[in-house]
Coordinates of C-alpha atoms and ligand atoms in Angstrom, one line a residue:
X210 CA 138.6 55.8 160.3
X211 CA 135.1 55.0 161.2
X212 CA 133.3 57.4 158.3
X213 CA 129.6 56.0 158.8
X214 CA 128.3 58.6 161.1
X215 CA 130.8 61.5 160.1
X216 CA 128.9 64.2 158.2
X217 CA 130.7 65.8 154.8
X218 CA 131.2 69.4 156.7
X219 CA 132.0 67.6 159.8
X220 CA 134.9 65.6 157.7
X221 CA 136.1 68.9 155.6
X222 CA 136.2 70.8 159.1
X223 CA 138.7 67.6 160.6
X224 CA 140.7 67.9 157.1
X225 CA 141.0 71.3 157.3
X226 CA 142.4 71.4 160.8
X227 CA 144.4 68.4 159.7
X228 CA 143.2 66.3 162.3
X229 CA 143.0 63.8 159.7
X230 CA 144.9 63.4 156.3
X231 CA 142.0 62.9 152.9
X232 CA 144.4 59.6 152.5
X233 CA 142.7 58.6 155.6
X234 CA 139.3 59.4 155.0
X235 CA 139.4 57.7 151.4
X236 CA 141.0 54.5 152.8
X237 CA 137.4 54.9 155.8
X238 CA 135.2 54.8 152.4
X239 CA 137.0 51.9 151.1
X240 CA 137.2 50.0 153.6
X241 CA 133.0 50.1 154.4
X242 CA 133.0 49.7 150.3
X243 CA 134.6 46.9 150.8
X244 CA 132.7 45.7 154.0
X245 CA 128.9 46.3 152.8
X246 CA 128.8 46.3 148.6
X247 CA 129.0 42.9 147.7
X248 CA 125.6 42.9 149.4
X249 CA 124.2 46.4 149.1
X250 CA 125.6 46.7 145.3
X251 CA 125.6 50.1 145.6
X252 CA 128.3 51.2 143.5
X253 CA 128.8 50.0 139.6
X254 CA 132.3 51.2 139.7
X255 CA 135.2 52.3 142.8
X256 CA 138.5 52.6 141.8
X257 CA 141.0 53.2 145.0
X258 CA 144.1 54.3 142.9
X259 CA 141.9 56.9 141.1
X260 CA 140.8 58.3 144.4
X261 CA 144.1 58.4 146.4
X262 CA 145.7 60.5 143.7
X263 CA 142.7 62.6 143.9
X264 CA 143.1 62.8 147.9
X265 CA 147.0 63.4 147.0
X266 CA 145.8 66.3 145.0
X267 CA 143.2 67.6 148.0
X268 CA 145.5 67.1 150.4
X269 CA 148.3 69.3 148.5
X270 CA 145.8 72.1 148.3
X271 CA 144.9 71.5 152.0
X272 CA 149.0 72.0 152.5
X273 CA 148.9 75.0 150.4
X274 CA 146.5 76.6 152.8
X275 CA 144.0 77.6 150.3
X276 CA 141.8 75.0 150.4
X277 CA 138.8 76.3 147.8
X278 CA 135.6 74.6 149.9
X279 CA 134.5 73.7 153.8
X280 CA 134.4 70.5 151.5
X281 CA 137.7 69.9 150.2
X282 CA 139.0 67.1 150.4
X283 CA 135.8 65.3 151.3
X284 CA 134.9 62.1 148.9
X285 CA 131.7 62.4 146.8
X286 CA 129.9 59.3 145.3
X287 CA 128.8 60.0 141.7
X288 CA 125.7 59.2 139.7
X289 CA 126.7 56.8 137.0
X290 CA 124.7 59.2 134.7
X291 CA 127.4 61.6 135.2
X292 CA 130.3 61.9 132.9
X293 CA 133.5 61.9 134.4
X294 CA 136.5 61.6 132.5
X295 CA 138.0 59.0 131.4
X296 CA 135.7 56.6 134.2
X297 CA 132.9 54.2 133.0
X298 CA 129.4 56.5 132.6
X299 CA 127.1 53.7 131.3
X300 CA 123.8 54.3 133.1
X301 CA 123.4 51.1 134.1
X302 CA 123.1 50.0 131.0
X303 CA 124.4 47.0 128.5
X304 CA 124.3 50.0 125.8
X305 CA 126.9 52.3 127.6
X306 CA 128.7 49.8 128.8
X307 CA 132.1 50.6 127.2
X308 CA 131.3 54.2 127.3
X309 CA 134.5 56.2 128.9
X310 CA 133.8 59.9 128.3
X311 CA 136.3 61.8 126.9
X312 CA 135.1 65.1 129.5
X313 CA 133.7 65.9 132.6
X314 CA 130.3 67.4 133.6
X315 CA 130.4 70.7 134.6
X316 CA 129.4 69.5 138.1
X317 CA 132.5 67.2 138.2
X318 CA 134.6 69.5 137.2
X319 CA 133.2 72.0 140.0
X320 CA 133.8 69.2 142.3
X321 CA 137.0 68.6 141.1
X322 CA 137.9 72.9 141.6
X323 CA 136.5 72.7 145.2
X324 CA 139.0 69.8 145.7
X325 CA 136.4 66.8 146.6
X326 CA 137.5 63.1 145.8
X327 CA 134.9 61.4 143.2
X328 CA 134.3 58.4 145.0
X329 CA 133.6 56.0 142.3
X330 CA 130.0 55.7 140.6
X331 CA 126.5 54.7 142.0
X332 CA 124.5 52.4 140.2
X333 CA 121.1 53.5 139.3
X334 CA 117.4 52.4 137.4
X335 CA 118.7 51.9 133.8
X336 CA 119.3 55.1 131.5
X337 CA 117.4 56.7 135.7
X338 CA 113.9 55.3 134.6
X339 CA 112.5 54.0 137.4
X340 CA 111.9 54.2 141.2
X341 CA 113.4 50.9 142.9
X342 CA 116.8 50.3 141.3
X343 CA 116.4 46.8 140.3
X344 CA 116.8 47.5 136.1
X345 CA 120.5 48.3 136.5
X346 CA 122.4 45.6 133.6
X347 CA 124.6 45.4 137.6
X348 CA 122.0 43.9 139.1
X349 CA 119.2 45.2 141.9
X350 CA 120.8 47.7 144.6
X351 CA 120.0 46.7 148.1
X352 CA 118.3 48.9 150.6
X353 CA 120.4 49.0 153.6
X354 CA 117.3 48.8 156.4
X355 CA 116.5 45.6 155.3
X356 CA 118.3 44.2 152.0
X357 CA 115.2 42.1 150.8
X358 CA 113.8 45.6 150.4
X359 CA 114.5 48.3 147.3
X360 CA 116.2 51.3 148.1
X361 CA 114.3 53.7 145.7
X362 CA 115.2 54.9 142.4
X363 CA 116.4 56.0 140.2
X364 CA 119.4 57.1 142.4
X365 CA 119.5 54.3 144.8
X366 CA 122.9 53.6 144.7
X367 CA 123.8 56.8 146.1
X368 CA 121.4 57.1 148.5
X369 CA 121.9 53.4 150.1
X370 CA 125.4 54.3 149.9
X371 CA 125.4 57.6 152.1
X372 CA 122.8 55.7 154.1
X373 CA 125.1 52.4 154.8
X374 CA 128.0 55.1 155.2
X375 CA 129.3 53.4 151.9
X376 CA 129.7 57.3 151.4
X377 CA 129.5 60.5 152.9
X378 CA 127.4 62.0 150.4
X379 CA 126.1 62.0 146.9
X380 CA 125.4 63.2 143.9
X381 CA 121.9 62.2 142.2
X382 CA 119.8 63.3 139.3
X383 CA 115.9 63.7 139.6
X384 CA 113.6 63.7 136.9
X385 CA 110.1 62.9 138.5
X386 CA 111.8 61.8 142.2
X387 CA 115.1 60.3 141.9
X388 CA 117.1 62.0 144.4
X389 CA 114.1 62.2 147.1
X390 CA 112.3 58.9 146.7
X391 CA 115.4 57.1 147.5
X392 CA 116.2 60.1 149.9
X393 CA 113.1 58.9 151.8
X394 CA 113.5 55.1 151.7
X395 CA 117.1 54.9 152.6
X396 CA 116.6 57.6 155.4
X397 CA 118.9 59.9 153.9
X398 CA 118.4 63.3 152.6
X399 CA 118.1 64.5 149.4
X400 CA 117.6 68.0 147.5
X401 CA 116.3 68.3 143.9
X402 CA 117.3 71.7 143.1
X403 CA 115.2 74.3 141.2
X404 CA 115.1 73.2 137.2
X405 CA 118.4 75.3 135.9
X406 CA 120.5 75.6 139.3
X407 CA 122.5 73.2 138.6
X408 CA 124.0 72.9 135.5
X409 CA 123.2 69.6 133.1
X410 CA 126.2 69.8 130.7
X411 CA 127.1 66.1 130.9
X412 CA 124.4 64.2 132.4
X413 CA 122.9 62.3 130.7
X414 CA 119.6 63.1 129.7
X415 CA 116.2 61.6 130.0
X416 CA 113.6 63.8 129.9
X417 CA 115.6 67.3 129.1
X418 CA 112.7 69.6 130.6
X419 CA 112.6 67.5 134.4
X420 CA 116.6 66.4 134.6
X421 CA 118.3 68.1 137.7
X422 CA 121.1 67.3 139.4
X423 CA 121.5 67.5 143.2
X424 CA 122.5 66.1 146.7
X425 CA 121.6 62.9 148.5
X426 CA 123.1 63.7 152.1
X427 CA 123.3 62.8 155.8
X428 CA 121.5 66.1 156.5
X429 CA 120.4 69.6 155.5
X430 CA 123.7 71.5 156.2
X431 CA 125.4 68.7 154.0
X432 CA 123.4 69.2 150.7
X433 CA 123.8 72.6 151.1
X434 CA 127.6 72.7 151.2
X435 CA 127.1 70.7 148.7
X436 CA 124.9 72.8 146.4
X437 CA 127.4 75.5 147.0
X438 CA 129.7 73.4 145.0
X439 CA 128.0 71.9 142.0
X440 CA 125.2 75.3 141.7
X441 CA 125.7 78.4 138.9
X442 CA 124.9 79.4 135.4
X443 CA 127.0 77.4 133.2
X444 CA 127.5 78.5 129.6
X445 CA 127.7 74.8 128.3
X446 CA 124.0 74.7 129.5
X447 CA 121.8 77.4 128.1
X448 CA 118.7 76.5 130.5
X449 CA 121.4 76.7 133.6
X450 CA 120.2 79.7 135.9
X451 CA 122.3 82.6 137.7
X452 CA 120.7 81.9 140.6
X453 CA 123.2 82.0 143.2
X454 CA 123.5 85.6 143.8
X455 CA 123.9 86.8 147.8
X456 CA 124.1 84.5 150.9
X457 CA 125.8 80.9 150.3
X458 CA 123.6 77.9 150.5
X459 CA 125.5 76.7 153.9
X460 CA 125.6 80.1 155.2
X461 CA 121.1 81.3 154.8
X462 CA 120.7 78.2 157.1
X463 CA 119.8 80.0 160.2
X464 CA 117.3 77.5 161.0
X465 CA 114.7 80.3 161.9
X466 CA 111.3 79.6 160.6
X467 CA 109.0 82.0 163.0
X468 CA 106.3 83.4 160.7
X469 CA 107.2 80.9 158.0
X470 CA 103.1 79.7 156.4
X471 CA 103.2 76.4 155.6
X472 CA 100.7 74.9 153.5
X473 CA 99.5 71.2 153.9
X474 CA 97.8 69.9 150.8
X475 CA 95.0 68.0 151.4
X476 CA 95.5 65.9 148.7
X477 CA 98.7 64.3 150.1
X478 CA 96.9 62.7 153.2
X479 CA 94.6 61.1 151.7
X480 CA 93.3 57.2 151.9
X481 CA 96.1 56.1 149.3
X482 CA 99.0 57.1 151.6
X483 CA 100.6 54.7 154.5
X484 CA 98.9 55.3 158.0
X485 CA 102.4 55.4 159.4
X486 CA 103.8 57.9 156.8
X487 CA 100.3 59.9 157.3
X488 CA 100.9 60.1 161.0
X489 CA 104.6 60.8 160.7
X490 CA 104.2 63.8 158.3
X491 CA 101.9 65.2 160.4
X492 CA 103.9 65.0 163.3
X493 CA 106.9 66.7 161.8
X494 CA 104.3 69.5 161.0
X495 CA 103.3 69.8 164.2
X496 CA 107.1 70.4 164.8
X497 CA 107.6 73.0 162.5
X498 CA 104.2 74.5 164.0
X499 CA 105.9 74.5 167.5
X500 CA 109.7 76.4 165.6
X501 CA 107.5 79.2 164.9
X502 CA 105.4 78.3 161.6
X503 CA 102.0 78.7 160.5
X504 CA 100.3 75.4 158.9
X505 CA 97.4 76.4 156.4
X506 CA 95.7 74.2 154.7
X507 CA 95.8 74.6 151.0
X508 CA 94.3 72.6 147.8
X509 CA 96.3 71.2 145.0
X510 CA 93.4 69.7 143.0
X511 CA 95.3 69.1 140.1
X512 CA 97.8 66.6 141.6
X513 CA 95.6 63.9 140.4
X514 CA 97.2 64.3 136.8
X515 CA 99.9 64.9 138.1
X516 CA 101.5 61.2 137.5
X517 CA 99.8 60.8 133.3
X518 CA 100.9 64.2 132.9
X519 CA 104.8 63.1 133.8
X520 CA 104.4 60.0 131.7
X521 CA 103.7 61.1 128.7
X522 CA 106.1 64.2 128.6
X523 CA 108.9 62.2 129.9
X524 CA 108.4 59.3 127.7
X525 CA 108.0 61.8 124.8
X526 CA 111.5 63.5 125.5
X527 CA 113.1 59.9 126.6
X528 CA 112.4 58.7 123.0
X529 CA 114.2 61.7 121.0
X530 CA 116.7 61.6 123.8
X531 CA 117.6 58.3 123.2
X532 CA 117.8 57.9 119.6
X533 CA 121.1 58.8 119.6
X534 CA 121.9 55.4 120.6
X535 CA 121.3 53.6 117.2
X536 CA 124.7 51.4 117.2
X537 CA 126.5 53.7 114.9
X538 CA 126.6 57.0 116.4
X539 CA 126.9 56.2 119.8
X540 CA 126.2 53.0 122.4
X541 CA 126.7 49.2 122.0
X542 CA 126.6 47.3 118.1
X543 CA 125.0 44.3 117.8
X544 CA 127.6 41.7 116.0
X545 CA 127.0 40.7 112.0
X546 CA 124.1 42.5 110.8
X547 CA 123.3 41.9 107.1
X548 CA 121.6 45.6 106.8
X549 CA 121.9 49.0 108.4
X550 CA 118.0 48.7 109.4
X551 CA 119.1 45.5 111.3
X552 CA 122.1 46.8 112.9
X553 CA 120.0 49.7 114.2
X554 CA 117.2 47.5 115.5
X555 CA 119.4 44.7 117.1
X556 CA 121.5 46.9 118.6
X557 CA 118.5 48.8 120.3
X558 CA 117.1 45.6 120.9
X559 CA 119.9 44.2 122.8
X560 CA 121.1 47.3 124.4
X561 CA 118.2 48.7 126.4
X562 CA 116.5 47.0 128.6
X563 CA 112.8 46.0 128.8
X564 CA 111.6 49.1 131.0
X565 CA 113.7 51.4 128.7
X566 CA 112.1 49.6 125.5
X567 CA 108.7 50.0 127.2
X568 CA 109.2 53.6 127.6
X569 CA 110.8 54.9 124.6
X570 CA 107.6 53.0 122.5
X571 CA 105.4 54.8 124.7
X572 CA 107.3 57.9 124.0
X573 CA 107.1 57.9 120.1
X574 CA 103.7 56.9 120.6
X575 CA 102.3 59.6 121.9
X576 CA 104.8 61.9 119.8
X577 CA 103.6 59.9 116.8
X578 CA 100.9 62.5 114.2
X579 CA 97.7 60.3 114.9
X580 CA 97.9 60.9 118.5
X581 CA 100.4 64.0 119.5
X582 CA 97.5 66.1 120.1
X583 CA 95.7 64.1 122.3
X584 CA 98.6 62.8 124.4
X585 CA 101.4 64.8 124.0
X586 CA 99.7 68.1 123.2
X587 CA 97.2 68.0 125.9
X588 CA 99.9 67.2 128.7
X589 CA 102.0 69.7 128.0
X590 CA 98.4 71.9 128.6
X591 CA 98.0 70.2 131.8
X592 CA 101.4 71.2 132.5
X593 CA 101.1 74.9 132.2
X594 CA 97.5 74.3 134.7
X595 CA 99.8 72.7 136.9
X596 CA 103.1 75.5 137.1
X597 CA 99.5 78.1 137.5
X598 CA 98.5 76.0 140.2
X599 CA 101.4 75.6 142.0
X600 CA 101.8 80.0 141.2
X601 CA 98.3 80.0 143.1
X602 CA 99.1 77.8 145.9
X603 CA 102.5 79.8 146.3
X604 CA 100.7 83.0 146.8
X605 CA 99.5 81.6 150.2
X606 CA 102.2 79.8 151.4
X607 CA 106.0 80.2 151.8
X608 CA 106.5 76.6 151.1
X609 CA 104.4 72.9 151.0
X610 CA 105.0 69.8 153.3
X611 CA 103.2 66.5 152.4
X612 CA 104.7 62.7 151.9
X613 CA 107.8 62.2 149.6
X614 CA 106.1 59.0 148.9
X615 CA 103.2 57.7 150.2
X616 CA 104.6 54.5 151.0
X617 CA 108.1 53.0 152.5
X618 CA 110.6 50.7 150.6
X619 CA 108.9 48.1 148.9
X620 CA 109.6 44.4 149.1
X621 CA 112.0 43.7 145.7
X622 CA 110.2 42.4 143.0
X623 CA 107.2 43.9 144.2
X624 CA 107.0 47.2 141.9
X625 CA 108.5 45.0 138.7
X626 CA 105.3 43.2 138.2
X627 CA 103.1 45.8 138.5
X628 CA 104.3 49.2 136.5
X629 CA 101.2 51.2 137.2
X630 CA 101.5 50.7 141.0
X631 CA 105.7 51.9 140.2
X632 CA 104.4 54.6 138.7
X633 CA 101.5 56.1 140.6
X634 CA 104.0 56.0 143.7
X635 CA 105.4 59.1 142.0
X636 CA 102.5 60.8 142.9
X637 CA 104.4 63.7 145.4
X638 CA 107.3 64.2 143.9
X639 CA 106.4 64.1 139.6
X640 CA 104.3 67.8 140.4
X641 CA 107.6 69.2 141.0
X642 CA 109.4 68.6 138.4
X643 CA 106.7 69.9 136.2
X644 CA 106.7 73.0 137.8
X645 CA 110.3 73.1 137.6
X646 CA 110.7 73.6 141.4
X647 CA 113.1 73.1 144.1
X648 CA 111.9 70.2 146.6
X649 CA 113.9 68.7 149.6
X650 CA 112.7 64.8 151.6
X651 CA 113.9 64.5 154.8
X652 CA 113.9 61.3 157.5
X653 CA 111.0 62.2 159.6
X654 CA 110.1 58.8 161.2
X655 CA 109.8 55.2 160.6
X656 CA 107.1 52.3 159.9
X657 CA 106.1 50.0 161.7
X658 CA 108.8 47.3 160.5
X659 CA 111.7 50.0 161.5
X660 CA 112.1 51.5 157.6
X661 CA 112.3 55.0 157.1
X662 CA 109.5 57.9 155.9
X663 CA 110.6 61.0 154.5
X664 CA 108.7 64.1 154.2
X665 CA 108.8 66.1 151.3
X666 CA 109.2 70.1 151.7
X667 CA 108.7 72.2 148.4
X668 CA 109.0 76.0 147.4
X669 CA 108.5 78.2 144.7
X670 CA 111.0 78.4 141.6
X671 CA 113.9 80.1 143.2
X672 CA 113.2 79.7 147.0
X673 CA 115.9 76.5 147.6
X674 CA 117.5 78.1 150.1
X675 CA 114.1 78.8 152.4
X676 CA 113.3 75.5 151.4
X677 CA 117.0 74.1 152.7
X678 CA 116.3 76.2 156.0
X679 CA 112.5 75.0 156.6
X680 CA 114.4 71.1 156.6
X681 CA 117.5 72.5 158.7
X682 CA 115.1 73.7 161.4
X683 CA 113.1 70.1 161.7
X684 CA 117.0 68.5 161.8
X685 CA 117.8 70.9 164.2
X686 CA 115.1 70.0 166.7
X687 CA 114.6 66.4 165.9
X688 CA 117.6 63.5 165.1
X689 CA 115.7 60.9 162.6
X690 CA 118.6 62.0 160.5
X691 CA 121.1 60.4 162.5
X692 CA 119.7 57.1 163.0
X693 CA 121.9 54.4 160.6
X694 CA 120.6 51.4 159.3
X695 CA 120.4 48.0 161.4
X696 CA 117.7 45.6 162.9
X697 CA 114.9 45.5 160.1
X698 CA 112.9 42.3 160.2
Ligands
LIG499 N1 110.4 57.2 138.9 C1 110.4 58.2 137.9 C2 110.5 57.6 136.5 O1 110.7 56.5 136.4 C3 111.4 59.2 138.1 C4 112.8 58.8 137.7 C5 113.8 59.9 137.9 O2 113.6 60.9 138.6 N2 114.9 59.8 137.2 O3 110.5 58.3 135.5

């Protein structure tokens, strides 16, 4: 089977009917896995046996005619910060290397119950710090619209792999943009829930307060289903939210957006974003103006600290987060060490890599006595401003449009040189995650050279399904989402 184009609720609907066995649509996956990765790298671990006794079990339930999900069946890549049982979880990194876990996450197992196939793991930024995929101890992933080019990151495995059709869909994890940055570069969507509706009990974490889980897709109706799936309070996760009350995710998209105020920051058009990605952004407002919606502009004045703000609280919570992985209690050992100080630093020293170094220093820096109340201390002020200001902006508006990035993929190599250009590029999407808010990017156009733009749509805590139906509507009048990959200079 040709899977490139097929969507997931397009597949589960053709398993369902039993128009096609899951056999056959795990032997499509494989067979593009085996087509495009050597090149794209996308995956840091498939295992085919694994996954046709998974489809075996799928299809048994599909027999049964009780299939538990519009999805069963349908094969899932997961992020390689995911636990799944028994199956390498190493974060890209030579410190998990050997790690097997001896559970699942609560989103694999939920996967698992709605009979989905885990489709191997997708390789990621090292321990998910970064936005370009190129620290992975697997080596760079690939972007699929033009392979000298990253496909974002931290989840850019799964998004080059849904966007190749490598996969169907995804799981991701977003801490200050890793589901929708590499959402928007690959041309793919992606959905960073709101902070606690999806459950974190076996990711691991980076920065606890920003982690989320979510979908990297081929559209809107997709990360939905998907969110269906993987969403709920979990008891293993006392931040998790019971937030899923009423309508399904899939079933709220009615694609109706008449009345619908839309508020377009100023701050997001400015001189430091793309011409191209200005022009497109606008344009897809101008869409959403003609479904029905009314564009206001608004002010988010404080987006500026937006990105030091991230830095320092992430870094802060990366460092404690970390520690755990001394050598002894967890992670990789450095060989014949004369001391227990020396086993602890060589193993650190030799596990992480340099970004991971970088930021766990930073981290303990600014959490260190001298200097925790003007770093850490004073960010987590400018965080509350922040969550206010978004409060304020949210009294105007139903929901925000502006740039998921203000640029397209990057030449590789580019962003590794220069960190501060990495990290101010997380301008857009860092905000949300310190407010804790649900933000979707969708394909809404493409530069110059043929790679995509995505446009970022973001609600207030607890309005992802408006959010999922404001991106529904543009999909539903417009088809950047089905464009695939091929013919980038
Ligand atoms: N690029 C951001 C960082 O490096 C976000 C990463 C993420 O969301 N995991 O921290």
């Amino acid at each position: 089977m040709n899977i490139e184009n097929v969507t997931a609720v397009a597949l589960g609907e053709k398993l369902r009917s039993r128009k096609m066995s899951v056999r056959e649509a795990v032997e499509g996956v494989y067979k593009s896995y085996m087509e495009l990765d050597r090149e794209l790298n996308a995956y840091s671990y498939f295992n085919i046996e694994e996954m046709r006794a998974d489809a075996d079990r799928a299809q048994k339930m599909i027999d049964s005619g009780e299939a538990p999900s519009i999805l069963t069946g349908v094969p899932i890549g997961v992020k390689d910060n995911i636990c799944t049982k028994g199956a390498p979880t190493t974060c890209a990194s030579k410190m998990l290397r050997d790690f097997r876990p001896p559970f699942d996450a609560t989103v694999v197992k939920q996967l698992k119950h709605a009979g989905m196939v885990a489709a191997g793991k997708t390789n990621m930024d090292e321990f998910a710090m970064g936005s370009t995929s190129e620290t992975s101890c697997y080596g760079m992933v690939r972007n699929p619209w033009g392979t000298e080019h990253v496909p974002g990151g931290s989840s850019g495995g799964s998004a080059a792999a849904v966007s190749a059709g490598e996969a169907i869909c995804a799981l991701g994890s977003d801490t200050g943009g890793s589901i929708r940055q590499p959402a928007s570069f690959c041309g793919v969507t992606g959905f960073k829930p709101t902070y606690g509706a999806v459950s974190r009990y076996g990711l691991i974490a980076y920065a606890s307060s920003f982690d989320q889980i979510g979908p990297i897709a081929r559209d809107v109706r997709d990360c939905a289903a998907i969110m269906d799936v993987i969403s709920g309070q979990d008891g293993m996760d006392s931040t998790s939210l019971f937030c899923t009350q009423g309508e399904s995710f899939y079933d709220s998209l009615t694609g109706d957006i008449k009345g619908t105020v839309i508020g377009l920051p100023e701050e997001c058009f400015d001189d430091g974003v793309d011409k191209a990605v200005k022009e497109n952004v606008e344009k897809m407002v101008k869409t959403l103006e003609g479904m029905g919606a009314r564009i206001d502009p608004i002010r988010l004045p404080f987006i500026r600290y937006a990105v030091p703000t991230y830095y320092i609280i992430a870094t802060a919570e990366a460092s404690s987060n970390l520690s755990r992985f001394d050598g002894i209690k967890y992670g990789y050992r450095a060989g014949a060490c004369a001391t227990v100080d020396e086993l602890m630093i060589r193993s650190r020293s030799e596990g992480f890599g340099s970004e991971v170094r970088k930021r766990i220093l930073l981290g303990t820096f600014v959490l260190s006595s001298g200097y925790y109340d003007a770093y850490y201390n004073k960010a987590l002020k400018m965080r509350r401003l922040i969550v206010e200001g978004f409060e304020r902006a949210f009294s105007e508006c139903d929901a925000i449009v502006c740039p998921t990035a203000p640029m397209t993929a990057p030449k590789a190599g580019s962003f590794l040189t220069d960190s501060m250009k990495m990290y101010l590029s997380d301008i857009f999407t860092v905000s949300v995650n310190l407010a804790g808010l649900p933000g979707l990017s969708v394909p809404c156009g493409f530069d110059e050279a043929g790679l995509p733009i995505g446009a970022q749509i973001i609600g207030a805590a607890g309005a992802d399904k408006a959010v999922l139906n404001i991106g529904h509507a543009f999909q539903m009048a417009t088809d950047y989402h089905e464009q695939r990959p091929g013919g980038v200079q």
